CSV table of C-alpha atoms and ligand atoms in Angstrom, one decimal:
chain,number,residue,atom,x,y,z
H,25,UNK,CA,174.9,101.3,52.3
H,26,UNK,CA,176.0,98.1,54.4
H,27,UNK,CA,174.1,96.7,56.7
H,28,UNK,CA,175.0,98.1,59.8
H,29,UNK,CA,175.1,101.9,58.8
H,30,UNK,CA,171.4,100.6,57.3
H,31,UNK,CA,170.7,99.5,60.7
H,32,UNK,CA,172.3,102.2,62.2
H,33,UNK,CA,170.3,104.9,60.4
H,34,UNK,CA,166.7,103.5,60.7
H,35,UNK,CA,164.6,103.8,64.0
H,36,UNK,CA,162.9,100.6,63.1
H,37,UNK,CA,164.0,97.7,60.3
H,38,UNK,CA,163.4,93.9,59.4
H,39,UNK,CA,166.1,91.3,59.7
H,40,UNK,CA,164.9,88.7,57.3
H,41,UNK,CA,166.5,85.8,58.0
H,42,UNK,CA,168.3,84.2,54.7
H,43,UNK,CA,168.7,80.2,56.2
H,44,UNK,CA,165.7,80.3,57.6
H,45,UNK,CA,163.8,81.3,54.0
H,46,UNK,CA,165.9,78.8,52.5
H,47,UNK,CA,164.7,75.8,55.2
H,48,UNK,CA,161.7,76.6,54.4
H,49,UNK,CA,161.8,76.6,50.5
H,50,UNK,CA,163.7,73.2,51.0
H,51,UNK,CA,160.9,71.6,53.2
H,52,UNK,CA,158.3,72.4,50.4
H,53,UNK,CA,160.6,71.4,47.6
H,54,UNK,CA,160.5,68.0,49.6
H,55,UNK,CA,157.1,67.8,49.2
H,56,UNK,CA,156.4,68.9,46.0
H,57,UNK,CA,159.1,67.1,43.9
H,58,UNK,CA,159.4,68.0,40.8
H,59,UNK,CA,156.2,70.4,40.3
H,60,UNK,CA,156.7,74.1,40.0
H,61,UNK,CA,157.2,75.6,43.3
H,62,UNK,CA,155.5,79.4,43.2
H,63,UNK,CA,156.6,81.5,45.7
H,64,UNK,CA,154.2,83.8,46.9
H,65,UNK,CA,155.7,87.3,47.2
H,66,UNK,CA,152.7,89.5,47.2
H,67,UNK,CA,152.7,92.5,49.5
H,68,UNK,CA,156.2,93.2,50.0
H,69,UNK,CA,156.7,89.7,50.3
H,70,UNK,CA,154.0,89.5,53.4
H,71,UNK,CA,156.0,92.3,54.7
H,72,UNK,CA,159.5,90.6,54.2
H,73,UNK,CA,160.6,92.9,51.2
H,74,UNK,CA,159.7,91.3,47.6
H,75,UNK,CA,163.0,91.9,45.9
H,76,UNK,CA,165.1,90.6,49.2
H,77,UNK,CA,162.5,87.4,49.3
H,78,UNK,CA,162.7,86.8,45.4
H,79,UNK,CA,166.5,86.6,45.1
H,80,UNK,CA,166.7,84.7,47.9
H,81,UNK,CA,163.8,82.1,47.6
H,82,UNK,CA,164.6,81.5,43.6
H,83,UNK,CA,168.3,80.6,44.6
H,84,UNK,CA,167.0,78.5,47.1
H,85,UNK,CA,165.0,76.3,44.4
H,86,UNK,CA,161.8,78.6,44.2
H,87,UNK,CA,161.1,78.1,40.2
H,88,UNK,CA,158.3,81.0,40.1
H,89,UNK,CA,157.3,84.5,41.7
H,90,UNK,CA,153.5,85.7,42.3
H,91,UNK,CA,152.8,88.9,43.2
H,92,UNK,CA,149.0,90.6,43.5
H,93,UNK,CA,149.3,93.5,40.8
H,94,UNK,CA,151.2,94.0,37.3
H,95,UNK,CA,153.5,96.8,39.1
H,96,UNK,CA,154.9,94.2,41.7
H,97,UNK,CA,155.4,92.0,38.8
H,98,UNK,CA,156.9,95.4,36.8
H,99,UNK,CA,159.0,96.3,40.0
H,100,UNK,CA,160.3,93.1,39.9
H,101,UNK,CA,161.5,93.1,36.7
H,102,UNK,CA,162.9,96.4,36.8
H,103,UNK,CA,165.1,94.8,39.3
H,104,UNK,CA,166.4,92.4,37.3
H,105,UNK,CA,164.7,89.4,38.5
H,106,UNK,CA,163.9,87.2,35.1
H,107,UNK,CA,161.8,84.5,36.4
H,108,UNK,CA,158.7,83.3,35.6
H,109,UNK,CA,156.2,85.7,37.5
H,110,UNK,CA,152.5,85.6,37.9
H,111,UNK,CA,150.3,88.2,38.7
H,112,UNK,CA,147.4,86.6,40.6
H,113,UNK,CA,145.7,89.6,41.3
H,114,UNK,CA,143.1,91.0,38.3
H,115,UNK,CA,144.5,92.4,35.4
H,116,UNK,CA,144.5,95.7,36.2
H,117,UNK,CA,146.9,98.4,35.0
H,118,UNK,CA,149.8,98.4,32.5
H,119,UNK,CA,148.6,95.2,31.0
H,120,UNK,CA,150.4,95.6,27.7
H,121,UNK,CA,153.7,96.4,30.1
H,122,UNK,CA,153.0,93.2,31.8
H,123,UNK,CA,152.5,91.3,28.7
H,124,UNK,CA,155.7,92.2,27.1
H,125,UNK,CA,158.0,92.2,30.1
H,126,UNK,CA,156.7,88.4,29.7
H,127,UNK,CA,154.2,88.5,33.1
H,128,UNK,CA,151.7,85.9,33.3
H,129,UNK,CA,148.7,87.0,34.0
H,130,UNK,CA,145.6,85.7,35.5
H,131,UNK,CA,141.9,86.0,33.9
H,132,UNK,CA,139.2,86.0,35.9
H,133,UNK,CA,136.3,87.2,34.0
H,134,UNK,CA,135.0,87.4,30.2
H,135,UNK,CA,135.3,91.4,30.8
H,136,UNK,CA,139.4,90.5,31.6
H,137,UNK,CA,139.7,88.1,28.8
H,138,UNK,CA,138.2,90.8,26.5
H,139,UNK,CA,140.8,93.3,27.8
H,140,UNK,CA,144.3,91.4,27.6
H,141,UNK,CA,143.0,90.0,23.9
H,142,UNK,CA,142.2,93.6,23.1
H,143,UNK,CA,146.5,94.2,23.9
H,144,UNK,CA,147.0,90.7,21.7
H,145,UNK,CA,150.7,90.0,22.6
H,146,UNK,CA,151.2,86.8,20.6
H,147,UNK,CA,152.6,84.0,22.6
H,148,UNK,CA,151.4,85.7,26.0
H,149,UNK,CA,150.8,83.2,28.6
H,150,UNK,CA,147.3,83.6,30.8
H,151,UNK,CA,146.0,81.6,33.7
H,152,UNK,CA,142.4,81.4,33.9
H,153,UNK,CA,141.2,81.3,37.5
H,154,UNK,CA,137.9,78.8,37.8
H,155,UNK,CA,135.2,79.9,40.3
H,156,UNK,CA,134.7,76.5,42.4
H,157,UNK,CA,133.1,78.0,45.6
H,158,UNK,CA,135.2,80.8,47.0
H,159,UNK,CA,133.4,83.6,45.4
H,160,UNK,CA,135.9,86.1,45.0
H,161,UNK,CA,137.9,85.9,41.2
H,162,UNK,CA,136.8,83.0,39.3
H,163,UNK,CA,135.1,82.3,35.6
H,164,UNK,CA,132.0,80.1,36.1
H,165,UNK,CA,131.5,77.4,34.1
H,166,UNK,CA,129.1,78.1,31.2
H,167,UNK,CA,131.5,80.8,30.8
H,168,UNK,CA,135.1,78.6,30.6
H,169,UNK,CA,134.8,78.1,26.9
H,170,UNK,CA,134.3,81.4,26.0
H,171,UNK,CA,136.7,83.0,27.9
H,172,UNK,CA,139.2,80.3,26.6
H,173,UNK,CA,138.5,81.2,22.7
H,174,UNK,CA,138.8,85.1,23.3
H,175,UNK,CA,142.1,84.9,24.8
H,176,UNK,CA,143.5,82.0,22.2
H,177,UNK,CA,142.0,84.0,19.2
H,178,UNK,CA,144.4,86.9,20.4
H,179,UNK,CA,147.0,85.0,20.0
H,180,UNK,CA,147.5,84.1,24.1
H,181,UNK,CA,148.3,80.7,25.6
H,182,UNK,CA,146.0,79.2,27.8
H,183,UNK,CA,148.7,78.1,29.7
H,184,UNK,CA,147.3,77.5,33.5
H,185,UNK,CA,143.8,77.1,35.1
H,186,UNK,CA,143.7,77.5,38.7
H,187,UNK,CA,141.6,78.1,41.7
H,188,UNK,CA,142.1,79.2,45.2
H,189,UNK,CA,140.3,77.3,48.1
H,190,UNK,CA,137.8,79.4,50.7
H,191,UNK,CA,138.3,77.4,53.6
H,192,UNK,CA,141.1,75.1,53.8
H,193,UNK,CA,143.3,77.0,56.7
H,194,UNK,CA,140.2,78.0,59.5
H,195,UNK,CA,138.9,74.7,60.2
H,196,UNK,CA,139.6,70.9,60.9
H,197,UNK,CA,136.7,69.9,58.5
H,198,UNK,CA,138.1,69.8,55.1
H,199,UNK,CA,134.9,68.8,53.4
H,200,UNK,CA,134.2,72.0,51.4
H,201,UNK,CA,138.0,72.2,50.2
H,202,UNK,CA,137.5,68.5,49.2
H,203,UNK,CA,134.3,70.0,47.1
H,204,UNK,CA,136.2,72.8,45.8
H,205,UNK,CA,138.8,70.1,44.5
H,206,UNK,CA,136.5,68.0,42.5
H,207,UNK,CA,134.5,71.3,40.8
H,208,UNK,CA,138.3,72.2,40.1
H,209,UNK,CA,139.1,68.7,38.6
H,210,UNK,CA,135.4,68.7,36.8
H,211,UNK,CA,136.3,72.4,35.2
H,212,UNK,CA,139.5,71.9,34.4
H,213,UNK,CA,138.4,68.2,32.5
H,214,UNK,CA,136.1,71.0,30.7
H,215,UNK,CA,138.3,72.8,29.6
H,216,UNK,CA,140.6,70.1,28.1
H,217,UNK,CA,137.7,69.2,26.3
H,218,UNK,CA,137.4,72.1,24.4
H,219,UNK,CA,140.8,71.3,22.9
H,220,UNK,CA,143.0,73.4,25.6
H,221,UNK,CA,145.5,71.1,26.9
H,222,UNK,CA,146.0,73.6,29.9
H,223,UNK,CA,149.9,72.3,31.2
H,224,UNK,CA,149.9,74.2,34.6
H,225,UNK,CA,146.9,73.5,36.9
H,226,UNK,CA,147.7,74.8,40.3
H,227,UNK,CA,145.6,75.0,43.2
H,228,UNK,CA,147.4,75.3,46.2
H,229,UNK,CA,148.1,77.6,48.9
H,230,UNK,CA,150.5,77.1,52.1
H,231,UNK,CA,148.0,74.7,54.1
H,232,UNK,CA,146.5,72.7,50.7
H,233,UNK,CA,150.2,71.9,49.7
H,234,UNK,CA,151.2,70.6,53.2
H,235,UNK,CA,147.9,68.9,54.0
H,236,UNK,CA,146.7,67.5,50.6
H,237,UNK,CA,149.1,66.4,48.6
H,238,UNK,CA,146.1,65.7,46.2
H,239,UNK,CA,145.9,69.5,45.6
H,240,UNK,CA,149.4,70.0,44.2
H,241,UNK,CA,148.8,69.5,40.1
H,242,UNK,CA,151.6,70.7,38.4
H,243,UNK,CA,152.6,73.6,40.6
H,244,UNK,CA,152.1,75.2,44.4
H,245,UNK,CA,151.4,78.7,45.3
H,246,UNK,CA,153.1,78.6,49.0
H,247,UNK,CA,153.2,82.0,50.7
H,248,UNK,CA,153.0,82.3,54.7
H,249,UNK,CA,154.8,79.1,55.4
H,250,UNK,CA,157.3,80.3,52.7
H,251,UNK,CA,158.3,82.7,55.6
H,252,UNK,CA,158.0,80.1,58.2
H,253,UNK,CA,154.5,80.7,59.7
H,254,UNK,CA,152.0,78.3,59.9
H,255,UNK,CA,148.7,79.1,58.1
H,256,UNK,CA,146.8,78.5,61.2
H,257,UNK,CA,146.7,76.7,64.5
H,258,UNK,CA,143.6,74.4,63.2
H,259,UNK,CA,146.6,73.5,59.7
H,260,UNK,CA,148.8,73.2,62.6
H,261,UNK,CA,146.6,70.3,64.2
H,262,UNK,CA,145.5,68.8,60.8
H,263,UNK,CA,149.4,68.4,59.5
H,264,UNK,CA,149.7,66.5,63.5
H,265,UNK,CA,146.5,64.1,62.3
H,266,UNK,CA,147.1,63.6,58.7
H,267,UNK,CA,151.0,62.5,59.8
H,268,UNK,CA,152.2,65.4,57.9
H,269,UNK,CA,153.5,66.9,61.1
H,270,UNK,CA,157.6,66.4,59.8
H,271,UNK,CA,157.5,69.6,58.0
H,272,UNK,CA,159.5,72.1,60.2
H,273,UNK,CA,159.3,75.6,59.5
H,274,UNK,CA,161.6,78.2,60.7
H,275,UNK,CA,159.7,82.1,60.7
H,276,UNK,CA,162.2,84.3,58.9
H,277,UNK,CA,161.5,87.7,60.2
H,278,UNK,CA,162.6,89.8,63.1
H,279,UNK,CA,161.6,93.4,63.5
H,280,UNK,CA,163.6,95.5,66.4
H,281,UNK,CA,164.1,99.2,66.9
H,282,UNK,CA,165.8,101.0,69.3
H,283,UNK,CA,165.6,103.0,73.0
H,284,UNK,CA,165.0,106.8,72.2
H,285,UNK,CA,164.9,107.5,75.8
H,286,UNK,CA,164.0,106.7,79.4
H,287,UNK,CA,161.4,108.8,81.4
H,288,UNK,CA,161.6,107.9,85.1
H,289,UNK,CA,157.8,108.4,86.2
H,290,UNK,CA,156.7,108.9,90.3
H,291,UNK,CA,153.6,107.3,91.5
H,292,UNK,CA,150.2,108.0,90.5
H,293,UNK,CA,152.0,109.6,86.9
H,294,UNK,CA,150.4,108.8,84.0
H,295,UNK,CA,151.3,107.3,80.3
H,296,UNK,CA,150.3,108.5,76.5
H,297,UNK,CA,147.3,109.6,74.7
H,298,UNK,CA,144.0,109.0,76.7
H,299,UNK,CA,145.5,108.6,80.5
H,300,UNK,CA,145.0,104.8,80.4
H,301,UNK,CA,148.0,103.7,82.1
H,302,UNK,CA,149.0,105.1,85.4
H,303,UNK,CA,152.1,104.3,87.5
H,304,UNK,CA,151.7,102.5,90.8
H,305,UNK,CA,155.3,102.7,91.4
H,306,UNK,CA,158.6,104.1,90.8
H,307,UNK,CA,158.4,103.7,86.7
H,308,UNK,CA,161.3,104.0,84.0
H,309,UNK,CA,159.3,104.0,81.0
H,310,UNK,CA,161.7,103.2,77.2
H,311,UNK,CA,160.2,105.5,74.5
H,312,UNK,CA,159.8,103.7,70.9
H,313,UNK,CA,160.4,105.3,68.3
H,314,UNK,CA,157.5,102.8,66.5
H,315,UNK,CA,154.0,103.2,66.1
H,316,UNK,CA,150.6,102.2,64.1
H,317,UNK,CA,151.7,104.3,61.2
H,318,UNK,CA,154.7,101.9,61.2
H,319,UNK,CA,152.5,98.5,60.9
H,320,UNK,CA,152.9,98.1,64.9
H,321,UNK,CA,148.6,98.2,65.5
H,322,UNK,CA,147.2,99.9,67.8
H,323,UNK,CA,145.4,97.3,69.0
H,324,UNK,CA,148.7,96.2,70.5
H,325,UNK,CA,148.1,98.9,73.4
H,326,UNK,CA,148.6,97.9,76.9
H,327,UNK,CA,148.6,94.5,75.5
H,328,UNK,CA,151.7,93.4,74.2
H,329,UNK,CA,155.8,92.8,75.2
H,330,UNK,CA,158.9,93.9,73.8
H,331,UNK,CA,162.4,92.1,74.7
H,332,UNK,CA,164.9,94.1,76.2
H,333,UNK,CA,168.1,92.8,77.1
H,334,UNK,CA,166.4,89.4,76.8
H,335,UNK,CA,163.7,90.3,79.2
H,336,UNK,CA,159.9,91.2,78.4
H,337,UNK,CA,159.0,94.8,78.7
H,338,UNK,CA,155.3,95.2,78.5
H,339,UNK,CA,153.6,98.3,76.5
H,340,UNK,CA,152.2,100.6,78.9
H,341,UNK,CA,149.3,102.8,77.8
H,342,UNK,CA,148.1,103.3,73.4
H,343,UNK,CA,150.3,103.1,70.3
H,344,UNK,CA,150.7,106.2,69.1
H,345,UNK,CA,151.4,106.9,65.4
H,346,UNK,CA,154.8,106.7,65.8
H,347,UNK,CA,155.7,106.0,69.2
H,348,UNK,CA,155.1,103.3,71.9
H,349,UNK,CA,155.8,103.4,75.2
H,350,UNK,CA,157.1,100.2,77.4
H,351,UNK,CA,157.5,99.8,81.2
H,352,UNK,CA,161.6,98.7,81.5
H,353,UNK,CA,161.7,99.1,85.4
H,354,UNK,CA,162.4,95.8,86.1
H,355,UNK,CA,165.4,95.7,83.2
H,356,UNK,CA,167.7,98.4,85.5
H,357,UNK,CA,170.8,98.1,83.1
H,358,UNK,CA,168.4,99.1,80.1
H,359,UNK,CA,169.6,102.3,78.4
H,360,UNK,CA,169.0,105.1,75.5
H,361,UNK,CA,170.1,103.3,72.3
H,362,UNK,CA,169.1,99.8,72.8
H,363,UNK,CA,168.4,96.9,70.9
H,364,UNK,CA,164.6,96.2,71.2
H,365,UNK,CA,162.4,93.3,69.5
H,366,UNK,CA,159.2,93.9,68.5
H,367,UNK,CA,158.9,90.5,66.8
H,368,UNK,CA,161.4,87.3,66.7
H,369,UNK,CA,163.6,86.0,69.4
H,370,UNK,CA,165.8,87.7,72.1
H,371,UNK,CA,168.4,85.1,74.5
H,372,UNK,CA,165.6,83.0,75.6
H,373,UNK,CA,162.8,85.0,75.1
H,374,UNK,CA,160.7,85.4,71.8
H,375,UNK,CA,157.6,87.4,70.8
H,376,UNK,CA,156.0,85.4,67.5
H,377,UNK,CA,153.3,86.6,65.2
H,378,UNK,CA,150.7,84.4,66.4
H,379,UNK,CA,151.1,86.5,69.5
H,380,UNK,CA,150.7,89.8,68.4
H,381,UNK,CA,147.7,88.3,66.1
H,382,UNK,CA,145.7,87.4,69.4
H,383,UNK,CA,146.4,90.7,71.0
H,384,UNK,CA,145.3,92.7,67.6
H,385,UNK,CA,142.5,90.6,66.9
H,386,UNK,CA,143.8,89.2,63.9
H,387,UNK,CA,146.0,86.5,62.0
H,388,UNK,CA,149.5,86.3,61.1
H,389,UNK,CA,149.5,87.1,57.8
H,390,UNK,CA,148.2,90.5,58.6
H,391,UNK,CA,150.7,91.3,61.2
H,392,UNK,CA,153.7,90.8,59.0
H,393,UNK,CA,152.2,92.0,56.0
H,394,UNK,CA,151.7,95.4,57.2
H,395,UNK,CA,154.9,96.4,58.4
H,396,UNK,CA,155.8,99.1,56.7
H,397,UNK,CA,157.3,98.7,53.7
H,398,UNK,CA,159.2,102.4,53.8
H,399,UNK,CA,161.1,100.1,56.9
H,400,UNK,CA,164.6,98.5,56.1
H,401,UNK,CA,164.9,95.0,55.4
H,402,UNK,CA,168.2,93.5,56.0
H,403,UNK,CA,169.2,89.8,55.1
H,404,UNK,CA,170.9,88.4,58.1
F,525,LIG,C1,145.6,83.2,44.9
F,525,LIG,C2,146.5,82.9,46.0
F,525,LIG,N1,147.3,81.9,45.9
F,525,LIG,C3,148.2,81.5,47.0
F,525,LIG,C4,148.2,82.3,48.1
F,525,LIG,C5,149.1,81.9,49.2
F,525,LIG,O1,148.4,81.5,50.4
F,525,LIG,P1,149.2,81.2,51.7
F,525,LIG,O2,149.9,82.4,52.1
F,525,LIG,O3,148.2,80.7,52.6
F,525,LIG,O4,150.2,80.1,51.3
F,525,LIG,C6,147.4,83.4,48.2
F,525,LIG,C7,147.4,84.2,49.4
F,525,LIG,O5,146.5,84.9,49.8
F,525,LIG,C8,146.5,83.7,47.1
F,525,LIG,O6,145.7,84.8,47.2
């Protein structure tokens, strides 16, 4: 299907834009130089659309994909994509699949080092994941050695040790990533020592790769600011102090429906589920045809803007499940089958994650990563 009968078809979709991703991949590539460049595409690519995002971010220079679980890596591969992929979620699933459609895959505990040696593909490549104060995957130390000889006597490479920092994106005070680092440099040391010469450490997220160029090893794992988003306000300020405020990143995403219809409302009318708007004037209310079951949360209600015609339309009353309502009476020319932007830019106006974050209560990375993924993503 092209992309306008795509568009033309949906009631909602994702433009994803292609120069933008590819800004972005260049900026880190900058950075990073000649170390492997990871491109996070877990969870539909933070709700970009993983197959769309892989193409797109390995022609621009990515050199490898990582996805949470063996059947994003699978999907993936189904597709066609041949690069180097790996799965930084646990083990779980068709791990002999994984293995020979030539996954990497991460090990995180002796019980997931017993279970990929048990499926012994010779020559498979694992990445053990080193507990240095995050808590949530991570081998500790007396158990490094171990964990190491299981998976080599299968017949596995020990190719990559990594770690994954707790608090590097909330806060100005980098003192516990700094602590992280140097249990991840002592660990790693360790494991050298038992006679694993470990060629891939990798450490970094988004905000470690553009703050600490200490972090970056032999490869980055960069995901949100892949798609142009800054990890946080408080990475935002740190890049600023540290002077590594040249980076410029471009988000990549904007997600639009369309007018269903236009309800004129008199005064004292009310709007959706629960009465909790009512008209104090003359009201032309646009019906959505978007709601929390399509990513758009609820928390949204009465809360956020849309851009109509380049103008901001606020929500009027709850999300529904698939509907939201928005007040267009001060946007007269606004009719049935218009353009509407949920997220992104419109003429002058623009509605950015961060925004929709505050209003939900949340961050970013949550906002995009739950639009749905049954949505259409078209590369602009
Ligand atoms: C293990 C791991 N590495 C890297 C990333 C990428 O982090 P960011 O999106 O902040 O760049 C994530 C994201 O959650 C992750 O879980």
């Amino acid at each position: 299907m092209s992309i306008s009968s795509t568009i033309s078809h949906a009631t909602s979709w994702a433009e994803i834009d292609g120069a933008a991703l590819r800004s972005n991949v260049d900026q880190f590539r900058r950075i990073v130089g000649d170390r492997v460049l990871l491109a996070v595409v877990k969870a539909n690519a933070y709700g970009h659309g993983s197959e769309l995002v892989s193409r797109e971010a390995l022609a621009a220079g990515a050199d490898w994909l990582g996805v949470f679980a063996i059947r994003e890596g699978l999907a993936l591969r189904a597709s066609g994509i041949e690069a180097p992929i790996l799965v930084l979620g646990p083990p779980m699933g068709d791990v002999s699949g994984a293995l020979s459609a030539g996954l990497r895959l991460t090990v995180s505990s002796l019980n997931a080092a017993q279970e990929v040696a048990k499926v012994g593909l010779k020559g498979a490549r694992l990445h053990l994941k080193l507990e240095t104060g995050t808590n949530r995957q991570g081998l500790l130390g007396h158990e490094l050695g171990e964990a190491a000889s299981i998976l080599s006597s299968s017949g596995a490479i020990v190719e990559g040790a990594c770690t994954h920092f707790a608090d590097i994106e909330d806060t100005t005070d980098h003192d516990f990533a700094q602590k992280q680092l140097a249990r991840f440099e002592e660990r790693l040391e360790e494991l050298r020592s038992l006679g694993n010469s470990v060629p891939l450490p990798h450490a970094a997220c988004s905000a470690a790769t553009i703050l600490f160029p200490s972090t970056h090893f032999a490869m980055v794992r960069v995901g949100i600011s892949l798609y142009g988003l800054w990890p946080s306000r408080e990475t935002f300020v740190s890049a600023r102090t540290l002077g590594r405020a040249a980076i410029s990143l471009r988000p990549a995403l904007t997600w639009k429906t369309r007018i269903a219809q236009i309800k004129k409302l008199g005064v004292g009318e009310y709007v959706g589920y629960g009465r909790t708007y009512r008209a104090t004037h003359q009201t032309r209310i646009a019906v959505l045809p978007i709601g929390y079951a399509d990513g758009y949360d609820r928390g949204l209600s009465s809360g956020a803007h849309v851009l109509v015609r380049g103008v901001r339309a606020p929500v009027r009353g709850r999300i529904c499940m698939n509907m939201t309502l928005v007040d267009v009476t001060d946007i007269p020319q606004a009719q049935d089958g218009d353009e509407v932007v949920l997220l992104g830019d419109q003429g002058e106006e623009k509605i950015t994650a961060e925004d929709l974050a505050r209003l939900a209560g949340t961050i970013n990375y949550e906002i995009v990563a739950r639009i749905s993924p049954d949505l259409p993503r078209v590369l602009v």
